[in-house]
């Protein structure tokens, strides 16, 4: 049994001008509109799923402060290293996110670029943040 369509010639011409991706997008939009009309919205994006809202100003400030600490080589406290690296250091020499923090003395740290050690051929430790992951060589 064939279904009779009551499409106008102009509508059929517009449908012929669509490529496959555009047609799929229209079908998806139609499906989402029907689901929204029936009150069924299973794919509502929630900020809690991706870790919450991003404070771009604080992120920019943290990145600028990290760059300044790398350029100047100024000694940092444990709290400052924790803020810049995003985790409290658990050893005397820690690496995270391309940064290396080395303890100079009690509550005094030096921050450096971890890629410098790779260029010199040194092996860099990874598991100093007690993150539960183990690396097997």
Coordinates of C-alpha atoms in Angstrom, one line a residue:
X1 CA 0.0 0.0 0.0
X2 CA 1.6 3.3 -1.1
X3 CA 1.1 6.4 0.9
X4 CA 0.0 9.4 -1.0
X5 CA 2.0 12.6 -0.4
X6 CA 0.5 16.0 -0.8
X7 CA 3.7 17.9 -1.4
X8 CA 3.8 20.8 -3.6
X9 CA 6.2 21.0 -6.6
X10 CA 8.2 23.8 -4.8
X11 CA 8.6 21.7 -1.7
X12 CA 9.8 18.7 -3.7
X13 CA 12.3 20.9 -5.5
X14 CA 13.7 22.2 -2.2
X15 CA 14.1 18.6 -1.0
X16 CA 16.0 17.7 -4.1
X17 CA 18.5 20.5 -3.4
X18 CA 19.5 19.1 0.0
X19 CA 22.5 16.9 0.4
X20 CA 22.6 13.8 2.6
X21 CA 23.9 15.6 5.7
X22 CA 21.3 18.4 5.5
X23 CA 18.5 15.8 5.1
X24 CA 19.7 13.9 8.1
X25 CA 19.8 17.1 10.1
X26 CA 16.3 18.0 9.2
X27 CA 15.1 14.5 10.1
X28 CA 16.9 14.8 13.5
X29 CA 15.4 18.3 14.1
X30 CA 11.9 17.0 13.3
X31 CA 12.4 14.0 15.7
X32 CA 13.6 16.3 18.5
X33 CA 10.6 18.7 17.9
X34 CA 8.2 15.7 18.2
X35 CA 9.8 14.5 21.3
X36 CA 9.8 18.0 22.9
X37 CA 6.1 18.3 22.0
X38 CA 5.3 15.1 23.8
X39 CA 7.2 16.2 26.8
X40 CA 10.0 13.6 26.4
X41 CA 13.5 15.2 26.4
X42 CA 16.1 12.6 27.1
X43 CA 19.1 14.5 25.9
X44 CA 19.0 17.7 27.9
X45 CA 22.5 19.0 28.5
X46 CA 23.3 19.5 32.1
X47 CA 26.3 21.3 33.4
X48 CA 26.8 18.7 36.1
X49 CA 27.7 16.2 33.4
X50 CA 30.7 18.1 32.1
X51 CA 32.1 19.3 35.5
X52 CA 30.1 22.5 35.8
X53 CA 30.5 26.0 34.5
X54 CA 33.9 27.2 33.4
X55 CA 35.2 30.4 34.9
X56 CA 37.2 31.7 32.0
X57 CA 38.6 34.7 33.9
X58 CA 40.1 32.5 36.6
X59 CA 41.5 30.1 34.0
X60 CA 43.1 33.0 32.1
X61 CA 44.6 34.3 35.3
X62 CA 45.9 30.9 36.3
X63 CA 47.6 30.4 32.9
X64 CA 49.1 33.9 33.0
X65 CA 50.4 33.3 36.5
X66 CA 51.9 29.9 35.4
X67 CA 53.7 31.6 32.5
X68 CA 55.0 34.3 34.8
X69 CA 56.3 31.7 37.3
X70 CA 58.0 29.8 34.5
X71 CA 59.6 33.0 33.1
X72 CA 60.9 34.4 36.3
X73 CA 61.8 31.2 38.1
X74 CA 60.6 32.8 41.4
X75 CA 60.3 30.5 44.4
X76 CA 56.8 29.5 45.2
X77 CA 55.0 28.2 48.3
X78 CA 53.2 24.8 48.4
X79 CA 49.8 26.6 48.2
X80 CA 50.9 28.5 45.1
X81 CA 52.2 25.4 43.4
X82 CA 48.9 23.6 44.3
X83 CA 46.9 26.4 42.7
X84 CA 49.1 26.6 39.6
X85 CA 49.3 22.9 39.0
X86 CA 45.8 22.1 40.1
X87 CA 46.8 19.4 42.7
X88 CA 48.9 19.3 45.8
X89 CA 52.3 17.9 45.2
X90 CA 52.9 14.6 46.9
X91 CA 56.7 14.3 46.5
X92 CA 59.8 16.3 46.2
X93 CA 59.8 16.3 42.4
X94 CA 56.4 16.2 40.7
X95 CA 55.1 16.6 37.2
X96 CA 51.6 17.3 36.0
X97 CA 50.2 18.8 32.8
X98 CA 53.6 19.6 31.3
X99 CA 54.8 21.4 34.5
X100 CA 57.4 20.2 36.9
X101 CA 57.6 21.4 40.5
X102 CA 60.8 20.7 42.4
X103 CA 61.0 21.2 46.2
X104 CA 64.0 23.4 47.1
X105 CA 63.4 23.4 50.8
X106 CA 60.4 23.3 53.2
X107 CA 57.5 25.1 51.6
X108 CA 59.8 26.5 48.8
X109 CA 59.3 25.2 45.2
X110 CA 60.6 25.9 41.8
X111 CA 58.4 25.5 38.8
X112 CA 59.8 24.6 35.4
X113 CA 58.7 23.2 32.0
X114 CA 58.6 19.4 32.0
X115 CA 59.5 19.3 28.3
X116 CA 63.0 20.5 29.1
X117 CA 63.8 17.2 30.9
X118 CA 62.5 15.2 27.9
X119 CA 64.9 17.1 25.6
X120 CA 67.8 16.2 27.8
X121 CA 66.8 12.6 27.8
X122 CA 65.8 12.3 31.5
X123 CA 63.0 10.0 32.6
X124 CA 60.2 12.0 34.3
X125 CA 58.2 10.4 37.2
X126 CA 54.5 10.4 36.8
X127 CA 52.8 8.8 39.8
X128 CA 53.6 11.4 42.4
X129 CA 50.1 12.8 42.7
X130 CA 48.6 9.5 44.1
X131 CA 46.0 9.5 41.4
X132 CA 45.5 5.7 41.5
X133 CA 46.9 4.9 38.1
X134 CA 50.0 2.8 37.6
X135 CA 52.3 2.9 34.6
X136 CA 54.0 -0.4 33.5
X137 CA 56.9 -0.1 31.2

